[in-house]
Short mmCIF file of C-alpha atoms in Angstrom, two decimals:
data_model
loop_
_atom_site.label_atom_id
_atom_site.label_comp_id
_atom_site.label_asym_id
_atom_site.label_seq_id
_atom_site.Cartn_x
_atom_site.Cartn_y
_atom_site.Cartn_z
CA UNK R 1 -176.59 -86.94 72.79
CA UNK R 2 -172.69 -87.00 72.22
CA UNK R 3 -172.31 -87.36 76.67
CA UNK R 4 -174.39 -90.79 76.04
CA UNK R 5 -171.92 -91.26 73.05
CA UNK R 6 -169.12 -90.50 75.21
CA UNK R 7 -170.33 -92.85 77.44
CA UNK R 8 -170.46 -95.41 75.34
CA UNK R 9 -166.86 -94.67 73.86
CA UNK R 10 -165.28 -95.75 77.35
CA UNK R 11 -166.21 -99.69 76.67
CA UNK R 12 -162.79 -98.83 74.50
CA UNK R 13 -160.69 -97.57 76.99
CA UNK R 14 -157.58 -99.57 78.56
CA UNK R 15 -159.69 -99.62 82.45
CA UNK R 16 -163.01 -100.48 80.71
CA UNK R 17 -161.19 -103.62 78.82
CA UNK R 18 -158.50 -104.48 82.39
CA UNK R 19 -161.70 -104.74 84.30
CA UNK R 20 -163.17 -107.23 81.55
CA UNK R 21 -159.80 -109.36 82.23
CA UNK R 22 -160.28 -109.33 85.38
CA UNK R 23 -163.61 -110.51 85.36
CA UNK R 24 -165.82 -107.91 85.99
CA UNK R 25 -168.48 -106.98 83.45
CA UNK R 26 -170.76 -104.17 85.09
CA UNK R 27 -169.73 -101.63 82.42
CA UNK R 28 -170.32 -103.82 79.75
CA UNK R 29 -173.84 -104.31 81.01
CA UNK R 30 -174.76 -101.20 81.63
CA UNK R 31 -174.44 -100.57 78.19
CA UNK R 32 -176.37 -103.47 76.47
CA UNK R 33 -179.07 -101.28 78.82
CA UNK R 34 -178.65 -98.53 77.81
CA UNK R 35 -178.07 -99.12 74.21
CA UNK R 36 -179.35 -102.61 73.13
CA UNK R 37 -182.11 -103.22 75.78
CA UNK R 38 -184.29 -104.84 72.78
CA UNK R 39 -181.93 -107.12 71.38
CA UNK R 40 -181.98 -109.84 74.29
CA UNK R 41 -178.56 -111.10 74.90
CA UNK R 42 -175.54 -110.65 73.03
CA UNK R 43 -171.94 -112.11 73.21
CA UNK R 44 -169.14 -109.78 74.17
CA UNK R 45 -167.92 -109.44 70.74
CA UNK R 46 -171.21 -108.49 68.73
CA UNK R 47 -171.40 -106.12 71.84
CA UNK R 48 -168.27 -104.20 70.60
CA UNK R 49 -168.98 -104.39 67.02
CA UNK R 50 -172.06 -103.14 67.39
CA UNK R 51 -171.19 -99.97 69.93
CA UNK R 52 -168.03 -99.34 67.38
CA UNK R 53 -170.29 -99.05 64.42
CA UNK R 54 -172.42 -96.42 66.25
CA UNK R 55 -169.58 -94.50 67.62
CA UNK R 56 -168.39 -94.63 63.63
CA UNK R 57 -171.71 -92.97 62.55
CA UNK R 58 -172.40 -90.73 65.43
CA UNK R 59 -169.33 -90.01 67.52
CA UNK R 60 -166.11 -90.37 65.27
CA UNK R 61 -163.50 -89.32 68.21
CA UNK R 62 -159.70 -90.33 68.43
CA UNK R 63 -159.97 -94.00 69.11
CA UNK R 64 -161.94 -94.59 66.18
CA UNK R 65 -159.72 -92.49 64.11
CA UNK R 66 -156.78 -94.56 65.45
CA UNK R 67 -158.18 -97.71 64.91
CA UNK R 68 -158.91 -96.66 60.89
CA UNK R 69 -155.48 -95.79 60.68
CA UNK R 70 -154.48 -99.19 62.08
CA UNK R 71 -157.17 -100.70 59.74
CA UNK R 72 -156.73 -99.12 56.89
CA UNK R 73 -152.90 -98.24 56.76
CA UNK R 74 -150.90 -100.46 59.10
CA UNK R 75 -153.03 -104.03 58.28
CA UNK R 76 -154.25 -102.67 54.52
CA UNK R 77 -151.40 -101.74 53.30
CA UNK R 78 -147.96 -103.41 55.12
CA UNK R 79 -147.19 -106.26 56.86
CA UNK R 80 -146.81 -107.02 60.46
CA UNK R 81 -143.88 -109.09 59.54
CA UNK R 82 -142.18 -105.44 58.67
CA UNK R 83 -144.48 -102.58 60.11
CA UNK R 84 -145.62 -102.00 63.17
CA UNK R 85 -147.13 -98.86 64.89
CA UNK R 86 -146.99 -96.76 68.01
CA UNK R 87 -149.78 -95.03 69.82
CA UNK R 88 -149.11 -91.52 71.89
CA UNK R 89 -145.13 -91.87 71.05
CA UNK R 90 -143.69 -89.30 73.00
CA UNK R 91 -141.37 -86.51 71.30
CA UNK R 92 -140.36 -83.53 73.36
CA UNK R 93 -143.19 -82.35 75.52
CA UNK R 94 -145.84 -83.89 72.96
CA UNK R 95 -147.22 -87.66 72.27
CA UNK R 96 -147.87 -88.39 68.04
CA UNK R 97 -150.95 -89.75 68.00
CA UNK R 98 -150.04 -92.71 65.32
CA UNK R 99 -146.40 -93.31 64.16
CA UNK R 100 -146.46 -96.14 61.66
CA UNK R 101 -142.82 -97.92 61.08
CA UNK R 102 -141.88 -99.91 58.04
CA UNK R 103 -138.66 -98.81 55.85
CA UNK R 104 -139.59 -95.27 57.11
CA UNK R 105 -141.43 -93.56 59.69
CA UNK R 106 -145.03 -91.83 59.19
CA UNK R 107 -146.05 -89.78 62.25
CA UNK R 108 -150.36 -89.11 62.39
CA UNK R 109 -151.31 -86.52 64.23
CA UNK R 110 -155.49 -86.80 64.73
CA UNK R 111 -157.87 -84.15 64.78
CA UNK R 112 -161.37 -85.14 65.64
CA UNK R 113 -164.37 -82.70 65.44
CA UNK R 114 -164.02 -82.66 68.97
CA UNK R 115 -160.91 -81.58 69.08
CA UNK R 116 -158.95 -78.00 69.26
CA UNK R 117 -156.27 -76.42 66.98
CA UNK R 118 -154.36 -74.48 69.06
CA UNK R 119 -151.18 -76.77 70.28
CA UNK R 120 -151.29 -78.05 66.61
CA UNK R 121 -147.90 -75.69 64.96
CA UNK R 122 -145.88 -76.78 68.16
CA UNK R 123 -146.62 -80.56 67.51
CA UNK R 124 -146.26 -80.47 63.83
CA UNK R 125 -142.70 -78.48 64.67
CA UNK R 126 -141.57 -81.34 66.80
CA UNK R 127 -142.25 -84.20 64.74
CA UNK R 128 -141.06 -83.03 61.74
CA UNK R 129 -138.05 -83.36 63.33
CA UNK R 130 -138.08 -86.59 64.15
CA UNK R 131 -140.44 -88.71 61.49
CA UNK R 132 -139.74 -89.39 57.73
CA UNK R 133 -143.53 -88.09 57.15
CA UNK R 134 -145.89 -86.14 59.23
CA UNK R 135 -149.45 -85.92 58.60
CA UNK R 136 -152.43 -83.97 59.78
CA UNK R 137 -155.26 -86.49 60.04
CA UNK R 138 -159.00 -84.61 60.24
CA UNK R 139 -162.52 -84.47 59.27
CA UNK R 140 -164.38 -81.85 56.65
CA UNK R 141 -164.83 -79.81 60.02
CA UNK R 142 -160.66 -78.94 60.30
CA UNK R 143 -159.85 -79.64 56.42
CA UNK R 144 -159.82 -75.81 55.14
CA UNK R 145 -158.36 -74.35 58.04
CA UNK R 146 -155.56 -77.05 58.31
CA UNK R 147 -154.57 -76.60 54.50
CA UNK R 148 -154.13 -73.07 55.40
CA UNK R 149 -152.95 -73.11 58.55
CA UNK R 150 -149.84 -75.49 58.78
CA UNK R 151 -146.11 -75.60 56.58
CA UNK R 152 -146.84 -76.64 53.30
CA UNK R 153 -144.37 -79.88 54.02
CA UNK R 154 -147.15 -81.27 55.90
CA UNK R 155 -149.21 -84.08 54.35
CA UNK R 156 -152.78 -84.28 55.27
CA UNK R 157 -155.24 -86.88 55.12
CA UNK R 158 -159.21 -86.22 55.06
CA UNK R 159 -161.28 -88.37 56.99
CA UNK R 160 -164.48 -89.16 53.93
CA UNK R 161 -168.14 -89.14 54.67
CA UNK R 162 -167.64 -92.78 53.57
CA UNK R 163 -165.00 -93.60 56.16
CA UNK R 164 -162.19 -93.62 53.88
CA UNK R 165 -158.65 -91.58 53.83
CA UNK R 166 -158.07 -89.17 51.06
CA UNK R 167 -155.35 -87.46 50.46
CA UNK R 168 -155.31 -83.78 50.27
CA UNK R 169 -151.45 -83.12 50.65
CA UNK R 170 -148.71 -85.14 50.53
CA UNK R 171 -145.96 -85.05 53.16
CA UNK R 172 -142.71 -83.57 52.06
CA UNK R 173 -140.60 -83.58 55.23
CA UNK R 174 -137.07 -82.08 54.64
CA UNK R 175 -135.94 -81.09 57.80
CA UNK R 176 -132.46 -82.81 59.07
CA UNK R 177 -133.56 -85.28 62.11
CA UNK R 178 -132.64 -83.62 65.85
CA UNK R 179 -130.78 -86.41 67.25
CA UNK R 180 -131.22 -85.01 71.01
CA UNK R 181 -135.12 -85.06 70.02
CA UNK R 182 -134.86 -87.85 68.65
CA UNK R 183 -132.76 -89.92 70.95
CA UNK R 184 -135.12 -88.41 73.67
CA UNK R 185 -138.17 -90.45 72.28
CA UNK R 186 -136.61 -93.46 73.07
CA UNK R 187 -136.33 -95.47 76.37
CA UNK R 188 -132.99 -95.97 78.15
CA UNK R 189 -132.53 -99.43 76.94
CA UNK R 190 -134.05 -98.62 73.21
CA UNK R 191 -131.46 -95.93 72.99
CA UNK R 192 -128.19 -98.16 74.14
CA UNK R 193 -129.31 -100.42 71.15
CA UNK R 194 -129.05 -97.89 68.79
CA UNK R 195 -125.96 -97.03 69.56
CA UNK R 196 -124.42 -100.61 69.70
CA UNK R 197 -125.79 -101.01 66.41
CA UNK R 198 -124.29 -97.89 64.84
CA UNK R 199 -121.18 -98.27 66.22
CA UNK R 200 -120.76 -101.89 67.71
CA UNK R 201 -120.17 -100.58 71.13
CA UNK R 202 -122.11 -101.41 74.33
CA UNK R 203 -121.91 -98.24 76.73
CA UNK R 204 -121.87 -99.11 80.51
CA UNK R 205 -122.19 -96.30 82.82
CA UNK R 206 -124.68 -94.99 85.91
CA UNK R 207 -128.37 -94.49 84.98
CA UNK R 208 -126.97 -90.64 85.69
CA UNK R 209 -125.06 -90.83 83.05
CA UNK R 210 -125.71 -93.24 80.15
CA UNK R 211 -128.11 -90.50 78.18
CA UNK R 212 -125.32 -88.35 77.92
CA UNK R 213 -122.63 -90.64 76.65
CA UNK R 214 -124.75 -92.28 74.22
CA UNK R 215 -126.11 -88.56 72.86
CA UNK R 216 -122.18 -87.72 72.72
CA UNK R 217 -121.67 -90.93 70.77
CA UNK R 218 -125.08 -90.26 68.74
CA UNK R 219 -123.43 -86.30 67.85
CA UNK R 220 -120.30 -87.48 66.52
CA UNK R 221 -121.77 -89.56 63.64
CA UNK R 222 -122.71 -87.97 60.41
CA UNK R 223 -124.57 -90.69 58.21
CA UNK R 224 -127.87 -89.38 58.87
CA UNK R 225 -129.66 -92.91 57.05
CA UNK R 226 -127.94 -95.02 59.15
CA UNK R 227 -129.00 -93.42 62.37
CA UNK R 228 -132.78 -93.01 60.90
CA UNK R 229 -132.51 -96.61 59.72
CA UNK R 230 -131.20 -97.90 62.99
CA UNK R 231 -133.72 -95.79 64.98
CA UNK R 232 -136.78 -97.54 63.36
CA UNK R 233 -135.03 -100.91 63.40
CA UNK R 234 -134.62 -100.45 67.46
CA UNK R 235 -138.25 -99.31 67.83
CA UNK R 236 -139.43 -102.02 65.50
CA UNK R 237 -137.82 -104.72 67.18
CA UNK R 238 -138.50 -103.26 70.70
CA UNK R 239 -142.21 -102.53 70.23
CA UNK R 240 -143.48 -105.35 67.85
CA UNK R 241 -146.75 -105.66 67.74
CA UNK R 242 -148.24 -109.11 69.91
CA UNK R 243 -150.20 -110.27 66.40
CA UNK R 244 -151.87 -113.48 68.06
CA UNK R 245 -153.68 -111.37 70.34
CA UNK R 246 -154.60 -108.66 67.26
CA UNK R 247 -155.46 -111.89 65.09
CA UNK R 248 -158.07 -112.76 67.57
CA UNK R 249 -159.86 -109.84 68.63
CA UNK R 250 -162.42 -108.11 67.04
CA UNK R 251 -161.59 -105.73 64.34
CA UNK R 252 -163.25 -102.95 66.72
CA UNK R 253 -160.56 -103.69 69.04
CA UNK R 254 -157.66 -103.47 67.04
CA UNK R 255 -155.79 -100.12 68.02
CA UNK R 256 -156.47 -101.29 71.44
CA UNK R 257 -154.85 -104.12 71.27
CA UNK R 258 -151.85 -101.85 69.68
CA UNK R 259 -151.85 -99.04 72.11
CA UNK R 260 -152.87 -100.40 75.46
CA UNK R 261 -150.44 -102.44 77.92
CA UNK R 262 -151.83 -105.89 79.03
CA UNK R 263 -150.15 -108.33 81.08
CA UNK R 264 -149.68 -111.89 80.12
CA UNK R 265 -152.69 -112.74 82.19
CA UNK R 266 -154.99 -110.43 80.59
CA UNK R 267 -154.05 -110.86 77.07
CA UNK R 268 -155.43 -114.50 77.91
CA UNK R 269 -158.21 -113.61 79.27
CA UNK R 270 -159.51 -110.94 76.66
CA UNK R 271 -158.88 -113.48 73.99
CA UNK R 272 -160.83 -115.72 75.54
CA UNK R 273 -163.71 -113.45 76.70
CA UNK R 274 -163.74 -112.43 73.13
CA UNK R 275 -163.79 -115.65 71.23
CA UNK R 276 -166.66 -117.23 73.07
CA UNK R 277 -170.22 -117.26 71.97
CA UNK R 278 -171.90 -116.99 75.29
CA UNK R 279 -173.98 -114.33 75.96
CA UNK R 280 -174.38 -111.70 78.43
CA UNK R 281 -177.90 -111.58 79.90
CA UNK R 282 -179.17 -107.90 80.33
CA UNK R 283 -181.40 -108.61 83.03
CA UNK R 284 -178.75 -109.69 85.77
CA UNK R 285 -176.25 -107.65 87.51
CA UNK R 286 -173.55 -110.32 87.46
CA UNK R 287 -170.03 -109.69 87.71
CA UNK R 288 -167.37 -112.30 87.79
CA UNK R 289 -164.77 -112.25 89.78
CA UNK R 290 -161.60 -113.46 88.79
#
């Protein structure tokens, strides 16, 4: 049963949801036959609602863990005015799952049922060195082990039979920031802002060697809360969040619309694929072409 689940799952990926901008719908209908062959036609939204809410009761895996977080945390408890969040933010040789900015910066590493503990210490060790907060985001399945298993400075967060986060742990991160790690993280341009803005300067030098004179730069300043401050501001600013195309797609769809790169074009298109009431008839094989 979970490979039909699985199959399912993929209406959420980024090629499943391009291919809808573009147009072409044969995915999408091979799942209203496969899953909702006697409820006649549907519009593209209750379509996604309805496959979400069966992946939440059946198949829990790391989208639908990411788009809780985003749910739940980033839209339930800040504002997009002053949060935003990042999906698979790289640090070192591993991507945080979640990183959710506002005055600080709350890395959330997810464990589904499906997933494996091994790599887990190495991740945790790299983002403590980087994030405010780190925590270990899992199901009943990983909860024991994980309380056992990982530094005691890392918060965790149980995944309820009822769909809720509880915490189990708070984080207590006290490990001074690596600025190489840190700096590292961010793109070439991302990184040249926070340097202007912690010391006013604008560095100019070949691609070869602007990471090196900004990390020099970066070295020689001590006031640790100005660089962390300046860090999230840069990645704030740099990686807002487009909130008219969150505001009007289904709540199913809101980590994608976080974590997945659409052009103009697209983001158009999805919104308006999304919004409309027609409805897909199971029966034909039509695809649009764009």
């Amino acid at each position: 049963m979970n490979l039909e689940y699985r199959a399912l799952s993929k209406i959420f990926n980024s090629g499943v949801l391009s291919d809808i901008a573009d147009g072409d719908l044969s995915y999408i209908l091979k799942v209203i036959n496969s899953f909702f062959p006697e409820m006649g036609d549907l519009p593209l939204n209750e379509i996604y609602e309805k496959s979400y809410d069966i992946l939440l009761k059946n198949y829990p895996n790391e989208y639908i863990y990411k788009n809780l977080i985003a749910k739940k945390i980033l839209l339930g408890r800040h504002s997009l005015n002053t949060a935003t969040m990042l999906s698979e933010f790289r640090v070192g040789n591993n991507k945080a799952d979640c990183v959710i900015l506002n005055g600080k910066s709350t890395c959330y590493e997810i464990k589904t049922d499906y997933d494996s503990l091994v790599r887990l210490e190495d991740q945790l060790e790299a983002y403590t060195q980087v994030f405010d907060d780190v925590y270990v985001v899992c199901s009943k399945k990983f909860a024991n082990v994980i309380l056992e298993k990982i530094d005691q400075s890392i918060g965790i967060l149980l995944l309820s039979d009822k769909l809720t986060f509880k915490e189990l742990r708070k984080s207590n991160i006290k490990t001074e920031k690596n600025k190489k790690l840190l700096m590292q993280s961010l793109r070439k341009d991302e990184y040249i802002s926070l340097i202007n803005s912690l010391t006013g300067e604008t560095l100019n030098a070949p691609n070869t060697q602007i990471f090196d004179l900004c990390y020099e730069k970066l070295v020689s300043l001590n006031d640790n809360s100005k660089i962390n401050y300046f860090f999230i501001d840069v990645l704030k600013k740099s990686r807002k969040i487009n909130e008219d195309f969150l505001l009007n797609m289904p709540s199913s769809l809101v980590n994608a619309t976080i974590s997945y790169k659409f052009n103009k074009y697209q983001i158009s298109s999805l919104i308006n694929s999304f919004i409309t009431k027609e409805k897909l008839n199971v029966l034909s094989n039509f695809e649009r072409k764009a």
